[in-house]
PDB file of C-alpha atoms in Angstrom:
ATOM      1  CA  UNK A   1       8.814-121.881 104.132  1.00 76.00           C
ATOM      2  CA  UNK A   2       6.559-124.547 102.702  1.00 82.00           C
ATOM      3  CA  UNK A   3       7.513-126.425  99.516  1.00 89.00           C
ATOM      4  CA  UNK A   4       5.613-128.814  97.289  1.00 94.00           C
ATOM      5  CA  UNK A   5       7.499-131.441  95.195  1.00 96.00           C
ATOM      6  CA  UNK A   6       6.043-133.411  92.398  1.00 96.00           C
ATOM      7  CA  UNK A   7       8.839-135.835  91.383  1.00 95.00           C
ATOM      8  CA  UNK A   8       7.213-137.143  88.190  1.00 96.00           C
ATOM      9  CA  UNK A   9       7.391-134.635  85.334  1.00 94.00           C
ATOM     10  CA  UNK A  10       5.455-136.941  83.029  1.00 96.00           C
ATOM     11  CA  UNK A  11       3.289-140.028  83.458  1.00 97.00           C
ATOM     12  CA  UNK A  12       1.456-142.223  81.072  1.00 97.00           C
ATOM     13  CA  UNK A  13      -1.465-144.592  81.604  1.00 97.00           C
ATOM     14  CA  UNK A  14      -3.549-146.889  79.467  1.00 97.00           C
ATOM     15  CA  UNK A  15      -7.245-146.017  79.187  1.00 97.00           C
ATOM     16  CA  UNK A  16      -9.356-147.725  81.739  1.00 97.00           C
ATOM     17  CA  UNK A  17      -6.269-148.414  83.957  1.00 97.00           C
ATOM     18  CA  UNK A  18      -5.295-146.837  87.194  1.00 98.00           C
ATOM     19  CA  UNK A  19      -2.476-144.307  87.805  1.00 98.00           C
ATOM     20  CA  UNK A  20      -1.012-142.660  90.826  1.00 98.00           C
ATOM     21  CA  UNK A  21       0.578-139.241  90.769  1.00 98.00           C
ATOM     22  CA  UNK A  22       2.982-138.428  93.586  1.00 98.00           C
ATOM     23  CA  UNK A  23       3.244-135.330  95.710  1.00 98.00           C
ATOM     24  CA  UNK A  24       5.287-134.603  98.768  1.00 97.00           C
ATOM     25  CA  UNK A  25       5.357-131.347 100.778  1.00 96.00           C
ATOM     26  CA  UNK A  26       7.427-129.800 103.586  1.00 94.00           C
ATOM     27  CA  UNK A  27       5.890-127.767 106.327  1.00 90.00           C
ATOM     28  CA  UNK A  28       6.220-127.227 110.056  1.00 88.00           C
ATOM     29  CA  UNK A  29       2.558-126.473 110.357  1.00 87.00           C
ATOM     30  CA  UNK A  30       0.005-128.892 111.728  1.00 85.00           C
ATOM     31  CA  UNK A  31      -3.108-127.665 110.052  1.00 86.00           C
ATOM     32  CA  UNK A  32      -3.441-126.933 106.389  1.00 89.00           C
ATOM     33  CA  UNK A  33      -5.200-127.863 103.118  1.00 91.00           C
ATOM     34  CA  UNK A  34      -3.897-129.844 100.167  1.00 94.00           C
ATOM     35  CA  UNK A  35      -5.271-129.689  96.677  1.00 95.00           C
ATOM     36  CA  UNK A  36      -4.929-131.357  93.303  1.00 97.00           C
ATOM     37  CA  UNK A  37      -5.727-129.139  90.278  1.00 96.00           C
ATOM     38  CA  UNK A  38      -6.042-130.305  86.773  1.00 96.00           C
ATOM     39  CA  UNK A  39      -5.104-128.117  83.729  1.00 93.00           C
ATOM     40  CA  UNK A  40      -6.148-129.692  80.360  1.00 91.00           C
ATOM     41  CA  UNK A  41      -4.298-128.528  77.274  1.00 86.00           C
ATOM     42  CA  UNK A  42      -5.379-124.899  76.428  1.00 77.00           C
ATOM     43  CA  UNK A  43      -8.096-125.041  78.982  1.00 79.00           C
ATOM     44  CA  UNK A  44      -8.446-123.592  82.409  1.00 86.00           C
ATOM     45  CA  UNK A  45      -7.219-125.066  85.718  1.00 90.00           C
ATOM     46  CA  UNK A  46     -10.020-126.784  87.663  1.00 92.00           C
ATOM     47  CA  UNK A  47     -10.061-128.148  91.165  1.00 93.00           C
ATOM     48  CA  UNK A  48      -9.991-131.957  91.295  1.00 96.00           C
ATOM     49  CA  UNK A  49      -9.908-132.708  95.011  1.00 95.00           C
ATOM     50  CA  UNK A  50      -9.190-131.073  98.318  1.00 94.00           C
ATOM     51  CA  UNK A  51      -8.001-132.584 101.613  1.00 94.00           C
ATOM     52  CA  UNK A  52      -8.083-131.033 105.024  1.00 91.00           C
ATOM     53  CA  UNK A  53      -5.069-132.094 107.098  1.00 90.00           C
ATOM     54  CA  UNK A  54      -7.049-132.499 110.302  1.00 88.00           C
ATOM     55  CA  UNK A  55      -9.258-135.151 108.654  1.00 87.00           C
ATOM     56  CA  UNK A  56      -7.772-138.565 108.659  1.00 84.00           C
ATOM     57  CA  UNK A  57     -10.214-139.884 106.041  1.00 90.00           C
ATOM     58  CA  UNK A  58      -8.857-139.658 102.488  1.00 93.00           C
ATOM     59  CA  UNK A  59     -10.915-137.415 100.151  1.00 92.00           C
ATOM     60  CA  UNK A  60     -12.615-138.995  97.200  1.00 93.00           C
ATOM     61  CA  UNK A  61     -14.357-137.542  94.151  1.00 93.00           C
ATOM     62  CA  UNK A  62     -15.773-140.164  91.788  1.00 94.00           C
ATOM     63  CA  UNK A  63     -12.794-141.779  90.089  1.00 96.00           C
ATOM     64  CA  UNK A  64     -10.286-139.555  91.943  1.00 97.00           C
ATOM     65  CA  UNK A  65      -9.050-140.359  95.342  1.00 96.00           C
ATOM     66  CA  UNK A  66      -6.036-139.365  97.447  1.00 97.00           C
ATOM     67  CA  UNK A  67      -3.681-141.224  99.780  1.00 96.00           C
ATOM     68  CA  UNK A  68      -2.867-138.651 102.426  1.00 96.00           C
ATOM     69  CA  UNK A  69      -0.002-139.727 104.731  1.00 95.00           C
ATOM     70  CA  UNK A  70       0.405-136.783 107.096  1.00 94.00           C
ATOM     71  CA  UNK A  71       3.483-138.148 109.007  1.00 94.00           C
ATOM     72  CA  UNK A  72       5.199-138.828 105.704  1.00 95.00           C
ATOM     73  CA  UNK A  73       3.996-135.495 104.269  1.00 96.00           C
ATOM     74  CA  UNK A  74       2.731-137.380 101.173  1.00 97.00           C
ATOM     75  CA  UNK A  75      -0.375-136.596  99.185  1.00 97.00           C
ATOM     76  CA  UNK A  76      -0.720-138.799  96.104  1.00 97.00           C
ATOM     77  CA  UNK A  77      -3.634-138.730  93.682  1.00 98.00           C
ATOM     78  CA  UNK A  78      -5.064-141.981  92.257  1.00 98.00           C
ATOM     79  CA  UNK A  79      -7.110-141.931  89.092  1.00 98.00           C
ATOM     80  CA  UNK A  80      -9.126-145.062  88.485  1.00 97.00           C
ATOM     81  CA  UNK A  81     -10.596-146.179  85.189  1.00 97.00           C
ATOM     82  CA  UNK A  82      -8.580-143.517  83.310  1.00 97.00           C
ATOM     83  CA  UNK A  83     -10.294-141.783  80.535  1.00 97.00           C
ATOM     84  CA  UNK A  84      -8.948-139.800  77.524  1.00 96.00           C
ATOM     85  CA  UNK A  85     -10.229-136.593  79.023  1.00 94.00           C
ATOM     86  CA  UNK A  86      -7.989-137.109  82.037  1.00 96.00           C
ATOM     87  CA  UNK A  87      -5.008-136.130  79.940  1.00 97.00           C
ATOM     88  CA  UNK A  88      -3.719-132.935  81.473  1.00 97.00           C
ATOM     89  CA  UNK A  89      -1.165-131.224  83.720  1.00 95.00           C
ATOM     90  CA  UNK A  90      -1.821-132.068  87.395  1.00 97.00           C
ATOM     91  CA  UNK A  91      -0.720-129.675  90.082  1.00 96.00           C
ATOM     92  CA  UNK A  92      -0.448-130.423  93.731  1.00 97.00           C
ATOM     93  CA  UNK A  93      -0.819-127.361  96.003  1.00 94.00           C
ATOM     94  CA  UNK A  94      -0.605-126.536  99.712  1.00 92.00           C
ATOM     95  CA  UNK A  95      -2.292-123.802 101.695  1.00 88.00           C
ATOM     96  CA  UNK A  96      -1.974-122.900 105.367  1.00 82.00           C
ATOM     97  CA  UNK A  97      -5.236-123.006 107.242  1.00 73.00           C
ATOM     98  CA  UNK A  98      -4.644-120.427 109.900  1.00 62.00           C
ATOM     99  CA  UNK A  99      -1.950-118.085 108.683  1.00 56.00           C
ATOM    100  CA  UNK A 100      -3.122-114.509 108.703  1.00 50.00           C
ATOM    101  CA  UNK A 101      -1.792-111.409 107.222  1.00 49.00           C
ATOM    102  CA  UNK A 102       0.116-111.114 103.882  1.00 50.00           C
ATOM    103  CA  UNK A 103       0.443-114.798 103.124  1.00 55.00           C
ATOM    104  CA  UNK A 104      -3.030-115.793 104.186  1.00 56.00           C
ATOM    105  CA  UNK A 105      -4.667-118.009 101.634  1.00 63.00           C
ATOM    106  CA  UNK A 106      -1.603-118.227  99.450  1.00 78.00           C
ATOM    107  CA  UNK A 107      -1.432-121.444  97.427  1.00 86.00           C
ATOM    108  CA  UNK A 108       1.992-123.005  97.022  1.00 89.00           C
ATOM    109  CA  UNK A 109       2.168-125.208  93.925  1.00 92.00           C
ATOM    110  CA  UNK A 110       4.381-127.989  92.668  1.00 94.00           C
ATOM    111  CA  UNK A 111       5.815-127.934  89.177  1.00 93.00           C
ATOM    112  CA  UNK A 112       3.161-130.327  87.911  1.00 94.00           C
ATOM    113  CA  UNK A 113       2.973-133.832  86.319  1.00 96.00           C
ATOM    114  CA  UNK A 114       1.918-134.160  82.681  1.00 96.00           C
ATOM    115  CA  UNK A 115      -0.418-137.151  82.369  1.00 97.00           C
ATOM    116  CA  UNK A 116      -0.941-138.759  79.004  1.00 97.00           C
ATOM    117  CA  UNK A 117      -3.749-141.387  78.459  1.00 97.00           C
ATOM    118  CA  UNK A 118      -3.205-143.934  75.720  1.00 96.00           C
ATOM    119  CA  UNK A 119      -6.282-145.311  73.953  1.00 94.00           C
TER     120      UNK A 119
ATOM    121  CA  UNK B   1     -15.863-122.997  83.279  1.00 52.00           C
ATOM    122  CA  UNK B   2     -17.342-119.492  82.744  1.00 70.00           C
ATOM    123  CA  UNK B   3     -17.117-118.453  86.440  1.00 92.00           C
ATOM    124  CA  UNK B   4     -13.796-116.658  85.920  1.00 95.00           C
ATOM    125  CA  UNK B   5     -13.188-115.063  82.488  1.00 95.00           C
ATOM    126  CA  UNK B   6     -10.021-113.519  81.162  1.00 96.00           C
ATOM    127  CA  UNK B   7      -9.357-111.363  78.111  1.00 96.00           C
ATOM    128  CA  UNK B   8      -7.570-111.372  75.853  1.00 96.00           C
ATOM    129  CA  UNK B   9      -6.742-115.136  75.645  1.00 94.00           C
ATOM    130  CA  UNK B  10      -3.592-114.449  73.557  1.00 95.00           C
ATOM    131  CA  UNK B  11      -1.447-111.296  73.501  1.00 95.00           C
ATOM    132  CA  UNK B  12       1.719-110.449  71.561  1.00 94.00           C
ATOM    133  CA  UNK B  13       3.407-107.270  72.477  1.00 92.00           C
ATOM    134  CA  UNK B  14       6.692-105.416  71.896  1.00 89.00           C
ATOM    135  CA  UNK B  15       8.896-104.338  74.759  1.00 87.00           C
ATOM    136  CA  UNK B  16       7.844-100.675  74.413  1.00 86.00           C
ATOM    137  CA  UNK B  17       4.053-101.415  74.377  1.00 87.00           C
ATOM    138  CA  UNK B  18       1.531-100.805  77.078  1.00 92.00           C
ATOM    139  CA  UNK B  19      -1.233-103.317  77.486  1.00 94.00           C
ATOM    140  CA  UNK B  20      -3.709-104.552  80.086  1.00 96.00           C
ATOM    141  CA  UNK B  21      -5.082-107.888  81.020  1.00 97.00           C
ATOM    142  CA  UNK B  22      -8.548-108.194  82.254  1.00 98.00           C
ATOM    143  CA  UNK B  23     -10.152-110.659  84.639  1.00 97.00           C
ATOM    144  CA  UNK B  24     -13.838-110.855  85.627  1.00 97.00           C
ATOM    145  CA  UNK B  25     -15.407-113.251  88.085  1.00 96.00           C
ATOM    146  CA  UNK B  26     -19.120-114.132  88.164  1.00 94.00           C
ATOM    147  CA  UNK B  27     -19.070-116.137  91.405  1.00 93.00           C
ATOM    148  CA  UNK B  28     -19.738-113.443  93.931  1.00 92.00           C
ATOM    149  CA  UNK B  29     -16.235-113.783  95.348  1.00 92.00           C
ATOM    150  CA  UNK B  30     -14.357-111.259  97.403  1.00 89.00           C
ATOM    151  CA  UNK B  31     -10.793-112.130  96.678  1.00 90.00           C
ATOM    152  CA  UNK B  32      -8.944-112.132  93.358  1.00 92.00           C
ATOM    153  CA  UNK B  33      -5.413-113.245  92.411  1.00 92.00           C
ATOM    154  CA  UNK B  34      -2.881-112.893  89.578  1.00 93.00           C
ATOM    155  CA  UNK B  35      -0.568-115.814  88.986  1.00 93.00           C
ATOM    156  CA  UNK B  36       2.251-116.255  86.465  1.00 94.00           C
ATOM    157  CA  UNK B  37       2.749-119.688  84.964  1.00 92.00           C
ATOM    158  CA  UNK B  38       6.088-120.195  83.186  1.00 91.00           C
ATOM    159  CA  UNK B  39       7.310-123.416  81.553  1.00 84.00           C
ATOM    160  CA  UNK B  40       8.734-125.915  83.985  1.00 75.00           C
ATOM    161  CA  UNK B  41       8.266-123.620  87.012  1.00 83.00           C
ATOM    162  CA  UNK B  42       5.692-123.697  89.772  1.00 84.00           C
ATOM    163  CA  UNK B  43       2.822-121.189  89.512  1.00 88.00           C
ATOM    164  CA  UNK B  44       4.023-117.887  91.041  1.00 88.00           C
ATOM    165  CA  UNK B  45       1.509-115.714  92.969  1.00 88.00           C
ATOM    166  CA  UNK B  46       1.907-112.082  91.896  1.00 90.00           C
ATOM    167  CA  UNK B  47      -0.809-110.150  93.534  1.00 89.00           C
ATOM    168  CA  UNK B  48      -3.802-110.677  95.776  1.00 87.00           C
ATOM    169  CA  UNK B  49      -6.821-108.336  96.254  1.00 86.00           C
ATOM    170  CA  UNK B  50      -9.487-108.884  98.924  1.00 81.00           C
ATOM    171  CA  UNK B  51     -11.932-106.843 100.883  1.00 72.00           C
ATOM    172  CA  UNK B  52      -9.361-106.799 103.647  1.00 61.00           C
ATOM    173  CA  UNK B  53      -6.232-105.908 101.838  1.00 71.00           C
ATOM    174  CA  UNK B  54      -4.087-105.862  98.715  1.00 73.00           C
ATOM    175  CA  UNK B  55      -1.006-108.056  99.119  1.00 71.00           C
ATOM    176  CA  UNK B  56       1.923-107.954  96.670  1.00 68.00           C
ATOM    177  CA  UNK B  57       4.710-110.285  96.046  1.00 69.00           C
ATOM    178  CA  UNK B  58       7.769-108.083  96.559  1.00 68.00           C
ATOM    179  CA  UNK B  59       9.648-109.935  93.884  1.00 80.00           C
ATOM    180  CA  UNK B  60       7.313-108.773  91.092  1.00 88.00           C
ATOM    181  CA  UNK B  61       8.819-106.059  88.950  1.00 91.00           C
ATOM    182  CA  UNK B  62       7.188-102.651  88.851  1.00 91.00           C
ATOM    183  CA  UNK B  63       6.444-103.078  85.163  1.00 93.00           C
ATOM    184  CA  UNK B  64       3.462-105.127  86.382  1.00 94.00           C
ATOM    185  CA  UNK B  65       0.853-102.984  87.939  1.00 92.00           C
ATOM    186  CA  UNK B  66      -2.485-104.434  89.282  1.00 91.00           C
ATOM    187  CA  UNK B  67      -5.781-102.579  89.563  1.00 91.00           C
ATOM    188  CA  UNK B  68      -9.006-103.854  91.275  1.00 90.00           C
ATOM    189  CA  UNK B  69     -11.777-101.395  90.780  1.00 90.00           C
ATOM    190  CA  UNK B  70     -14.408-103.708  92.508  1.00 88.00           C
ATOM    191  CA  UNK B  71     -14.698-107.135  93.748  1.00 88.00           C
ATOM    192  CA  UNK B  72     -15.673-108.492  90.354  1.00 93.00           C
ATOM    193  CA  UNK B  73     -12.854-107.076  88.180  1.00 94.00           C
ATOM    194  CA  UNK B  74      -9.115-107.257  88.241  1.00 94.00           C
ATOM    195  CA  UNK B  75      -6.634-105.837  85.755  1.00 95.00           C
ATOM    196  CA  UNK B  76      -2.910-106.302  85.177  1.00 96.00           C
ATOM    197  CA  UNK B  77      -1.350-103.352  83.454  1.00 96.00           C
ATOM    198  CA  UNK B  78       1.836-104.120  81.551  1.00 95.00           C
ATOM    199  CA  UNK B  79       4.456-101.640  80.356  1.00 93.00           C
ATOM    200  CA  UNK B  80       8.030-102.059  79.113  1.00 92.00           C
ATOM    201  CA  UNK B  81       8.022-105.804  79.507  1.00 92.00           C
ATOM    202  CA  UNK B  82      10.941-108.092  78.851  1.00 93.00           C
ATOM    203  CA  UNK B  83      11.025-111.262  76.792  1.00 93.00           C
ATOM    204  CA  UNK B  84      11.380-113.298  80.046  1.00 92.00           C
ATOM    205  CA  UNK B  85       7.920-112.036  81.052  1.00 94.00           C
ATOM    206  CA  UNK B  86       6.421-114.257  78.291  1.00 95.00           C
ATOM    207  CA  UNK B  87       4.170-116.749  80.130  1.00 95.00           C
ATOM    208  CA  UNK B  88       0.618-117.787  80.828  1.00 95.00           C
ATOM    209  CA  UNK B  89      -1.056-115.305  83.262  1.00 96.00           C
ATOM    210  CA  UNK B  90      -3.825-116.802  85.307  1.00 95.00           C
ATOM    211  CA  UNK B  91      -6.468-115.009  87.299  1.00 96.00           C
ATOM    212  CA  UNK B  92      -8.217-116.774  90.217  1.00 94.00           C
ATOM    213  CA  UNK B  93     -10.866-115.853  92.722  1.00 93.00           C
ATOM    214  CA  UNK B  94     -12.158-117.137  96.029  1.00 90.00           C
ATOM    215  CA  UNK B  95     -14.941-116.325  98.404  1.00 86.00           C
ATOM    216  CA  UNK B  96     -12.534-115.149 101.005  1.00 75.00           C
ATOM    217  CA  UNK B  97      -8.759-115.377 101.209  1.00 69.00           C
ATOM    218  CA  UNK B  98      -9.048-118.698 103.133  1.00 68.00           C
ATOM    219  CA  UNK B  99     -11.355-120.374 100.688  1.00 77.00           C
ATOM    220  CA  UNK B 100     -10.742-122.581  97.598  1.00 84.00           C
ATOM    221  CA  UNK B 101      -9.548-120.610  94.514  1.00 90.00           C
ATOM    222  CA  UNK B 102     -11.184-120.980  91.089  1.00 92.00           C
ATOM    223  CA  UNK B 103      -9.104-120.141  88.015  1.00 94.00           C
ATOM    224  CA  UNK B 104      -9.748-118.462  84.713  1.00 94.00           C
ATOM    225  CA  UNK B 105      -8.525-119.781  81.319  1.00 93.00           C
ATOM    226  CA  UNK B 106      -5.434-117.543  81.345  1.00 94.00           C
ATOM    227  CA  UNK B 107      -3.861-115.070  78.987  1.00 96.00           C
ATOM    228  CA  UNK B 108      -0.967-116.333  76.916  1.00 95.00           C
ATOM    229  CA  UNK B 109       1.537-113.449  76.676  1.00 96.00           C
ATOM    230  CA  UNK B 110       4.414-113.271  74.267  1.00 95.00           C
ATOM    231  CA  UNK B 111       6.849-110.386  74.536  1.00 94.00           C
ATOM    232  CA  UNK B 112       8.967-109.842  71.486  1.00 91.00           C
TER     233      UNK B 112
END
């Protein structure tokens, strides 16, 4: 079974600085998707970035980028020029690409990392 | 953030009550999900509904009962809950089972 591990329960970053959130996963599959979701306090979870395992190029969305190391099964999120609005819980998630049947499309989440941004 | 809505946003209920959580998606999606988010635990998928099938997590107690009358609405019926069922219940939807999921704001449930 696949597992997702976020080893940093909490992180802190100074406004305008850069921070990297870690995520590792375990799978025997070769094709899958990886996601970072952001959940601000008392607000809904939103998708930050998505990576397809068959693509070697790291995904980027404005100030958010990932470092995808497939062999190491690592998927870290880098936030550049941190802003106060980046403060949130960040969840790493895995999804198989080709599994069918009952578990198709199921997201497997890590426990999350709480990011604080200091002004 | 209004693509997936959930009501109520907060719910306090006793162990003998019966209540329902409602989720509605305005994105034209065909798959909907219920997740349970407890403190310091990963999000747990409870139920999935799609055009193709309904999928249940066999570890979910029968005191939780889902209903999906159409592709836009999803309910979670609650009865005789336990205090350990207190959590944030999140609804999500996706175009198809294999597509990216979009989440609602959640219902914060407290069972006394």
